[in-house]
Every structure is written in structure tokens, then in C-alpha cells.
């Protein structure tokens, strides 16, 4: 099997798996219990929190575990807006993950004013538009760090600079950037930042939200006193342990992985460019997560390519996992100005830690022939584009 859909989810690292199963066998205590088997689990959670805080350049007390990256995004946006009932404006971008976009739509239905910052053809947000959109009513700006479909990296430091002049809080969805490029909360300057374990070779169903000390936020989930009483519910202890281990591995080998993945992706991109005509590469050439390739195969339906590749056990995506199977085209690809036909011809290949040189060889051998055959039988005329 050749797995090239690492932006949708990553295979769990064997060391994470080992650590979690050891933990599950030995420790069942509730971290809120005061006797030793509970206390021990609390200590183990604290260690994981410490590792994650270290990786982000944050303090341990600024990390809140959540049930997913999606929950971290929801919590951040709804929690901050709830804390500022006198303000009624929220600013985000046109290319956010559904975790943010759908939250924004919910807020609009509740009567909040939401502004979606447009992006250019490479997926970079319009900073002047952002500057002009901030008013005294703006409670929060949420702009993603790296886009899941294009890999495009946003100038978050500049967003923060603009926001701070007007004393507005900034959240960033760093689910896709964490583990692939440097993510440091002080360097970025953000007030809130979301991450998720299953995008970094950890388990599914566990995420975290960084909340800068002093930030006003109300809980999304009410209940017990867990997670500083702002995210109640008995902790997903094994998930937290796995998350901590996944981040520990990142700290140890992240840089090496990054270089290797970039080389592989570069070879894949060059090979595809050489062997297949009538392509369009989407996303920013330089400010991009290099392991993410988003390619329009003009004249074809992306789904046909995806299914043809799947018969060879090569797995890629048509973009956002959440929009897969629906007839709509990607909101990200339409935001960068792709015509619906071009958007529908686009596939995303995202490489990760476990991809090998030979994966690239095989794809470069199979894909050109596949595209040629599909184009022969395609009803669409490529020259129309
Ligand atoms: C995957 C992803 C999420 C959602 O994280 P989950 O843990 O799967 O809920 C949010 N934002 C981005 C950019 C993502 O890629």
C-alpha cells in the first residue's frame, strides 16, 4: 500500500502505539482521584502536557486537552466570543477548515457579523482587507496557519501585528502546520492555537488548545474541574499519553523527517511535471508545506484518478476529507479562483514520515499512464482550458 493522504490522517507511529498499550494495561486510575493510582495517572498526564507545551514554546498551564482539533477550534472561537458578549464581530478567512467555517456559519445564524477574508490565487490572505475589516466590535480573528488542501502557509506574525494594534485576540488553527514547520506561540504571537494528535502520527480523538495566560475564554463543555475547569470531562488518558509520545518523537526526529519528506515531494512534483502534460499546481510555490501537492489534471474528474490509483493501492485525496463524496467543489479551490471544472480535476497528495523513495518511483510509473488513458476516454476537451 502507498499512503499519500497524510493531511487527512497519519498512520500511528509504532512507538506511540507501544506506549499507549503499555499505559492501558497498567493504569486505569482516574486522574482526579486522590489515592496513588489516580495520582500516578495525573503525573503521567502532566508529563505529556509538559512535552506538548515545550514543543510549542508555551507554559504547561496554557495547554488544554480537547477531544479533537475540531473541538479545539470550536472551543477557541465560541469560548472567546462568549467571553465578550458586548462584541458581535468575528473575522476569519475564506479557506478555513470546516471546523472553523461551520462554526462561523453557526455564529452568523445567531446574529453575529462574520467577515471572511479573501485569498489570492496562491491561497494567501489579503492583509489590507483584514486591516480594513477590524472594528471596535471585533472580538476575535481566526486564521489558519497552514491550509490542509493547498499547504499554503499564512503570514500569521503579520496578522498578529495588525490585530495587536487594535487590541484584538488572534486564534490560529495549526493542526496542519504543527510537526511540519516550526510552530512557536511566542514567535507567532497568537493568543490561541489548535493542534491535533492524529495529524502527527498520534491517536485519533485527542487534540489540544493553547490558551495564552490571561486570555478571556468561557468553557465549551461544563462539568467537573478537569482542565482548569474550562474543559470538563474525565480525561482521555491513553490519548493524552499517545499525544505526548507523538510530540516527543517529533522533537527527536521532526527535522530529519521534514528534510526527507521535502526531498521526496520535490522529486514527485518534478516527475509529474515532466511526465504529464496539462497540469496546474495549486498553492503557494514557496510559502507552502512542501509535502502537500495539490494538482489539477485538466480535463479529468479527480474522483476517476483517485479510484484508478486506489485499484493499485495508492491512496490520495480529492482535497478536504470532509467534503469528499459531496457534489460541491472545494471552497478552498474556488476561493483561489479555480473554475469548477478545474477544481473538480484536482487531487491532493500529502506525504509523511512513512513514505519511501520507492513509493515515488511507483507513483511516477503508474500515474502518467493512468492519466493518459483516462484522458483518452474523457468526454471533456482538455484544450478548452
Ligand atoms: C484535520 C484538521 C482539523 C480537524 O482536526 P480533528 O482532530 O480531525 O478534528 C482542523 N483543522 C485542520 C487544518 C485540519 O487539517
Coordinates of C-alpha atoms and ligand atoms in Angstrom, one line a residue:
X1 CA 0.0 0.0 0.0
X2 CA 1.2 3.5 -0.8
X3 CA -0.4 6.0 1.5
X4 CA -0.2 9.6 0.3
X5 CA -3.1 11.2 2.3
X6 CA -1.2 12.2 5.4
X7 CA -3.1 15.5 5.6
X8 CA -6.3 13.5 6.2
X9 CA -4.7 11.4 8.9
X10 CA -1.4 9.8 9.6
X11 CA -0.6 6.2 10.5
X12 CA 0.1 5.9 14.2
X13 CA 3.8 5.7 15.0
X14 CA 4.7 2.2 16.4
X15 CA 6.4 3.8 19.4
X16 CA 3.2 5.7 20.2
X17 CA 1.2 2.5 19.9
X18 CA 3.5 0.7 22.2
X19 CA 3.5 3.4 24.8
X20 CA -0.4 3.6 24.7
X21 CA -0.9 -0.1 25.1
X22 CA 1.6 -0.3 28.0
X23 CA -0.3 2.5 29.6
X24 CA -3.7 1.0 29.0
X25 CA -2.6 -2.3 30.6
X26 CA -1.1 -0.8 33.7
X27 CA -3.0 2.4 34.6
X28 CA -6.8 2.6 34.9
X29 CA -6.9 5.2 37.7
X30 CA -9.0 8.4 37.4
X31 CA -6.6 11.3 37.4
X32 CA -9.0 13.2 39.7
X33 CA -8.7 10.5 42.4
X34 CA -6.5 11.4 45.4
X35 CA -5.1 7.9 46.1
X36 CA -1.9 6.7 44.4
X37 CA -3.3 5.0 41.2
X38 CA -5.1 8.2 40.4
X39 CA -2.2 10.5 41.3
X40 CA 0.1 8.4 39.1
X41 CA -2.1 8.9 36.1
X42 CA -2.3 12.7 36.8
X43 CA 1.5 12.8 36.8
X44 CA 1.7 11.0 33.5
X45 CA -0.8 13.5 32.0
X46 CA 1.3 16.3 33.4
X47 CA 4.4 14.9 31.7
X48 CA 2.6 14.7 28.3
X49 CA 1.3 18.3 28.8
X50 CA 4.9 19.4 29.5
X51 CA 6.2 17.9 26.3
X52 CA 3.5 19.5 24.2
X53 CA 4.0 22.9 25.9
X54 CA 7.7 22.6 25.3
X55 CA 7.2 21.8 21.6
X56 CA 5.0 24.9 21.2
X57 CA 7.2 27.2 23.3
X58 CA 4.3 27.5 25.8
X59 CA 3.8 27.0 29.5
X60 CA 2.3 23.8 30.8
X61 CA -0.7 25.6 32.3
X62 CA -1.5 27.1 28.9
X63 CA -2.3 23.7 27.2
X64 CA -5.9 22.3 27.5
X65 CA -6.6 18.9 26.1
X66 CA -9.7 18.6 23.9
X67 CA -11.5 15.7 22.0
X68 CA -10.1 16.7 18.6
X69 CA -8.6 19.5 16.6
X70 CA -12.2 20.4 15.6
X71 CA -13.1 20.8 19.3
X72 CA -10.1 23.0 19.9
X73 CA -11.2 25.3 17.0
X74 CA -14.8 25.4 18.3
X75 CA -13.8 26.0 21.8
X76 CA -11.4 28.7 20.9
X77 CA -13.9 30.7 18.8
X78 CA -17.1 30.1 20.8
X79 CA -15.3 30.4 24.1
X80 CA -13.8 33.7 23.3
X81 CA -16.9 35.2 21.7
X82 CA -18.9 34.0 24.8
X83 CA -16.4 35.9 27.0
X84 CA -17.1 39.2 25.0
X85 CA -20.9 39.4 24.8
X86 CA -20.7 43.1 24.0
X87 CA -18.8 42.5 20.8
X88 CA -20.5 41.0 17.8
X89 CA -17.9 40.6 15.0
X90 CA -15.7 37.7 14.1
X91 CA -13.1 37.7 11.4
X92 CA -11.8 34.5 9.6
X93 CA -10.6 33.5 6.1
X94 CA -12.4 32.1 3.1
X95 CA -10.2 28.9 3.2
X96 CA -10.5 27.6 6.7
X97 CA -11.1 24.0 7.7
X98 CA -14.8 23.1 8.2
X99 CA -14.1 23.1 11.9
X100 CA -13.8 26.9 11.7
X101 CA -16.1 27.6 8.7
X102 CA -19.1 25.7 10.1
X103 CA -18.6 27.4 13.5
X104 CA -18.6 30.8 11.7
X105 CA -21.9 29.8 9.9
X106 CA -23.4 28.9 13.2
X107 CA -22.4 32.3 14.6
X108 CA -23.9 34.1 11.6
X109 CA -27.2 32.3 12.3
X110 CA -27.0 33.5 15.8
X111 CA -26.8 37.1 14.5
X112 CA -23.1 37.6 14.7
X113 CA -21.3 39.5 11.9
X114 CA -18.7 37.3 10.3
X115 CA -16.1 38.6 7.8
X116 CA -14.4 36.1 5.5
X117 CA -11.0 37.4 4.4
X118 CA -10.4 36.6 0.7
X119 CA -7.2 35.0 -0.6
X120 CA -5.1 35.4 -3.7
X121 CA -4.5 32.8 -6.4
X122 CA -1.9 31.1 -4.2
X123 CA -4.2 31.0 -1.1
X124 CA -2.6 33.9 0.9
X125 CA -5.0 36.1 2.7
X126 CA -5.5 39.8 1.8
X127 CA -3.8 41.6 4.6
X128 CA -5.2 45.0 3.6
X129 CA -8.7 43.6 3.6
X130 CA -8.0 42.3 7.1
X131 CA -6.7 45.6 8.3
X132 CA -9.8 47.4 7.0
X133 CA -12.2 44.8 8.5
X134 CA -11.2 45.3 12.1
X135 CA -13.6 47.4 14.1
X136 CA -14.1 48.1 17.9
X137 CA -16.8 45.3 17.6
X138 CA -14.2 42.7 16.5
X139 CA -13.9 40.0 19.3
X140 CA -11.6 37.6 17.5
X141 CA -9.6 36.9 14.4
X142 CA -9.1 33.2 13.4
X143 CA -6.8 32.5 10.5
X144 CA -5.3 29.0 9.9
X145 CA -1.5 28.6 9.9
X146 CA -1.2 26.1 7.0
X147 CA -4.1 25.1 4.7
X148 CA -4.9 21.4 4.6
X149 CA -5.8 21.3 0.9
X150 CA -3.1 23.6 -0.6
X151 CA -0.4 23.5 2.1
X152 CA -0.2 27.3 1.8
X153 CA 1.3 29.0 4.9
X154 CA -0.3 32.2 6.1
X155 CA 1.7 35.2 7.4
X156 CA 0.4 34.8 11.0
X157 CA 3.0 37.1 12.5
X158 CA 1.7 39.9 10.3
X159 CA -1.9 39.1 11.2
X160 CA -1.0 39.3 14.8
X161 CA 0.8 42.6 14.3
X162 CA -2.2 44.1 12.6
X163 CA -4.6 42.7 15.3
X164 CA -2.5 43.9 18.3
X165 CA -2.5 47.5 17.0
X166 CA -6.3 47.3 17.6
X167 CA -6.1 45.0 20.6
X168 CA -7.9 42.1 19.0
X169 CA -7.3 38.5 20.0
X170 CA -5.9 36.0 17.4
X171 CA -6.5 32.3 17.1
X172 CA -4.7 30.0 14.6
X173 CA -5.6 26.5 13.5
X174 CA -2.2 25.0 13.5
X175 CA -3.4 21.4 13.0
X176 CA -1.7 21.1 9.6
X177 CA 1.4 23.1 10.3
X178 CA 2.4 21.5 13.7
X179 CA 5.0 18.9 13.1
X180 CA 5.8 20.1 9.6
X181 CA 7.2 23.6 10.2
X182 CA 8.2 25.5 13.3
X183 CA 5.2 26.3 15.4
X184 CA 6.1 28.6 18.4
X185 CA 3.4 30.5 20.1
X186 CA 5.6 33.4 21.0
X187 CA 7.2 33.7 17.6
X188 CA 3.7 33.7 16.0
X189 CA 2.4 35.9 18.8
X190 CA -1.1 34.3 18.8
X191 CA -3.4 34.1 21.8
X192 CA -4.9 30.7 20.9
X193 CA -3.7 27.8 18.8
X194 CA -5.2 24.4 17.9
X195 CA -3.4 21.1 17.3
X196 CA -4.5 17.5 16.8
X197 CA -2.6 14.2 17.6
X198 CA -3.7 12.1 14.6
X199 CA -2.1 14.5 12.1
X200 CA 1.3 13.9 13.8
X201 CA 1.4 10.1 14.0
X202 CA -0.6 10.0 17.3
X203 CA -4.0 8.6 18.1
X204 CA -7.4 10.0 16.9
X205 CA -9.8 11.7 19.2
X206 CA -7.4 13.9 21.1
X207 CA -6.4 17.5 20.4
X208 CA -5.1 20.5 22.3
X209 CA -5.8 24.2 22.6
X210 CA -3.1 26.6 23.6
X211 CA -4.6 29.5 25.5
X212 CA -2.2 32.3 26.3
X213 CA -2.1 33.2 30.0
X214 CA -4.7 35.9 30.8
X215 CA -6.9 35.3 27.7
X216 CA -10.6 35.6 28.4
X217 CA -12.4 32.4 27.4
X218 CA -15.5 30.6 28.7
X219 CA -15.9 26.8 28.7
X220 CA -17.4 24.9 25.8
X221 CA -18.2 22.0 28.0
X222 CA -19.4 22.3 31.6
X223 CA -18.9 19.8 34.3
X224 CA -16.1 18.8 36.7
X225 CA -12.9 20.6 37.5
X226 CA -10.7 18.9 34.8
X227 CA -8.5 21.0 32.5
X228 CA -8.6 24.1 34.8
X229 CA -12.4 23.8 34.8
X230 CA -12.7 25.1 31.2
X231 CA -12.9 21.7 29.5
X232 CA -14.7 19.3 31.9
X233 CA -14.9 15.6 31.5
X234 CA -12.6 12.7 32.7
X235 CA -9.5 12.9 30.6
X236 CA -8.8 10.7 27.5
X237 CA -5.8 9.4 29.4
X238 CA -4.4 7.0 26.9
X239 CA -5.0 9.5 24.1
X240 CA -3.1 12.1 26.1
X241 CA -0.2 9.7 26.7
X242 CA -0.1 8.9 22.9
X243 CA -0.2 12.6 22.0
X244 CA 2.7 13.3 24.4
X245 CA 4.7 10.4 22.9
X246 CA 3.9 11.5 19.3
X247 CA 5.2 15.0 20.2
X248 CA 8.3 13.6 21.9
X249 CA 9.1 11.8 18.7
X250 CA 8.6 15.0 16.7
X251 CA 11.1 16.7 19.0
X252 CA 13.6 14.0 18.3
X253 CA 13.3 13.3 14.6
X254 CA 11.0 16.0 13.2
X255 CA 13.7 18.0 11.5
X256 CA 15.1 14.9 9.8
X257 CA 11.7 13.8 8.7
X258 CA 10.9 17.2 7.3
X259 CA 14.0 17.3 5.1
X260 CA 13.4 13.7 3.8
X261 CA 9.7 14.4 3.1
X262 CA 10.6 17.7 1.2
X263 CA 13.1 15.8 -1.0
X264 CA 10.5 13.1 -1.8
X265 CA 7.8 15.6 -2.6
X266 CA 10.2 17.6 -4.7
X267 CA 11.1 14.5 -6.8
X268 CA 7.4 13.6 -7.1
X269 CA 6.5 17.1 -8.2
X270 CA 9.3 17.3 -10.8
X271 CA 8.5 13.8 -12.1
X272 CA 4.8 14.6 -12.5
X273 CA 5.6 17.8 -14.3
X274 CA 7.9 16.1 -16.7
X275 CA 5.7 13.2 -17.5
X276 CA 2.2 14.6 -17.5
X277 CA 1.0 17.4 -19.7
X278 CA -1.8 19.9 -19.0
X279 CA -1.4 20.2 -15.2
X280 CA -1.8 23.0 -12.8
X281 CA -0.1 23.0 -9.4
X282 CA -2.1 24.8 -6.8
X283 CA -0.9 26.5 -3.6
X284 CA 2.0 28.9 -3.0
X285 CA 5.3 27.9 -4.6
X286 CA 7.4 28.9 -1.6
X287 CA 5.2 29.5 1.4
X288 CA 3.9 26.0 1.5
X289 CA 4.1 22.8 3.4
X290 CA 6.3 21.1 0.8
X291 CA 4.9 17.6 1.4
X292 CA 1.5 18.7 0.2
X293 CA 0.9 18.7 -3.6
X294 CA -2.4 19.9 -5.0
X295 CA -2.6 19.2 -8.7
X296 CA -5.3 19.9 -11.3
X297 CA -5.3 17.3 -14.1
X298 CA -7.1 19.4 -16.6
X299 CA -9.9 17.7 -18.4
X300 CA -10.4 14.9 -15.9
X301 CA -12.5 14.2 -12.9
X302 CA -10.4 13.9 -9.7
X303 CA -12.6 11.1 -8.5
X304 CA -11.7 9.0 -11.5
X305 CA -8.0 9.4 -10.9
X306 CA -8.4 8.7 -7.2
X307 CA -10.3 5.5 -7.9
X308 CA -7.9 4.4 -10.6
X309 CA -5.0 4.9 -8.2
X310 CA -6.9 3.1 -5.4
X311 CA -7.0 -0.1 -7.6
X312 CA -3.2 -0.1 -7.4
X313 CA -3.4 0.5 -3.6
X314 CA -2.2 4.1 -4.0
X315 CA -4.2 6.4 -1.8
X316 CA -4.6 10.1 -2.4
X317 CA -7.4 12.6 -1.8
X318 CA -9.6 15.0 -3.7
X319 CA -8.9 17.6 -1.1
X320 CA -10.8 18.1 2.1
X321 CA -11.8 14.7 3.7
X322 CA -14.9 16.4 5.0
X323 CA -16.2 17.4 1.5
X324 CA -15.4 14.0 0.0
X325 CA -18.4 12.3 -1.5
X326 CA -20.3 15.5 -1.9
X327 CA -21.0 17.1 -5.3
X328 CA -19.9 20.5 -4.2
X329 CA -16.4 21.7 -5.3
X330 CA -13.9 22.6 -2.6
X331 CA -14.5 26.1 -1.0
X332 CA -10.7 26.4 -0.9
X333 CA -10.2 25.8 -4.6
X334 CA -13.0 28.2 -5.5
X335 CA -11.5 30.8 -3.2
X336 CA -8.2 30.8 -5.1
X337 CA -10.2 31.3 -8.3
X338 CA -10.3 27.9 -9.9
X339 CA -13.2 27.3 -12.2
X340 CA -15.5 24.5 -11.1
X341 CA -14.2 22.1 -13.8
X342 CA -10.6 22.8 -12.9
X343 CA -11.4 22.4 -9.2
X344 CA -13.1 19.1 -9.8
X345 CA -10.0 17.8 -11.6
X346 CA -7.7 18.4 -8.6
X347 CA -6.2 15.8 -6.3
X348 CA -4.1 16.2 -3.2
X349 CA -1.1 14.1 -2.5
X350 CA 0.3 14.6 1.0
X351 CA 3.5 12.8 2.1
X352 CA 4.5 11.8 5.5
X353 CA 7.1 10.1 7.8
X354 CA 6.5 6.6 6.4
X355 CA 6.7 7.3 2.7
X356 CA 9.6 5.7 0.9
X357 CA 11.7 6.5 -2.2
X358 CA 10.1 3.5 -3.9
X359 CA 6.6 5.0 -3.3
X360 CA 7.6 7.9 -5.5
X361 CA 9.0 5.5 -8.2
X362 CA 5.8 3.5 -8.3
X363 CA 3.5 6.6 -8.5
X364 CA 5.7 8.1 -11.2
X365 CA 5.4 4.8 -13.1
X366 CA 1.6 4.3 -12.7
X367 CA 0.1 7.8 -12.7
X368 CA 1.2 9.1 -16.2
X369 CA -0.2 6.1 -17.9
X370 CA -3.4 6.3 -15.9
X371 CA -3.9 10.0 -16.7
X372 CA -3.3 9.3 -20.4
X373 CA -5.8 6.5 -20.5
X374 CA -8.4 8.5 -18.6
X375 CA -7.9 11.5 -20.9
X376 CA -8.4 9.2 -23.9
X377 CA -11.9 8.2 -22.7
X378 CA -12.8 11.6 -21.2
X379 CA -15.7 13.5 -22.7
X380 CA -14.1 16.8 -21.7
X381 CA -11.8 18.5 -24.1
X382 CA -8.5 19.5 -22.4
X383 CA -7.8 22.2 -25.0
X384 CA -10.8 24.1 -23.7
X385 CA -9.0 25.2 -20.6
Ligands
LIG1 C1 -7.7 17.7 10.4 C2 -7.8 19.1 10.6 C3 -8.7 19.7 11.6 C4 -9.5 18.8 12.5 O1 -8.8 18.0 13.4 P1 -9.6 16.7 14.0 O2 -8.7 16.3 15.1 O3 -9.6 15.7 12.9 O4 -10.9 17.1 14.4 C5 -8.8 21.0 11.8 N1 -8.1 21.8 11.0 C6 -7.2 21.4 10.1 C7 -6.5 22.4 9.2 C8 -7.1 20.0 9.8 O5 -6.3 19.6 8.8

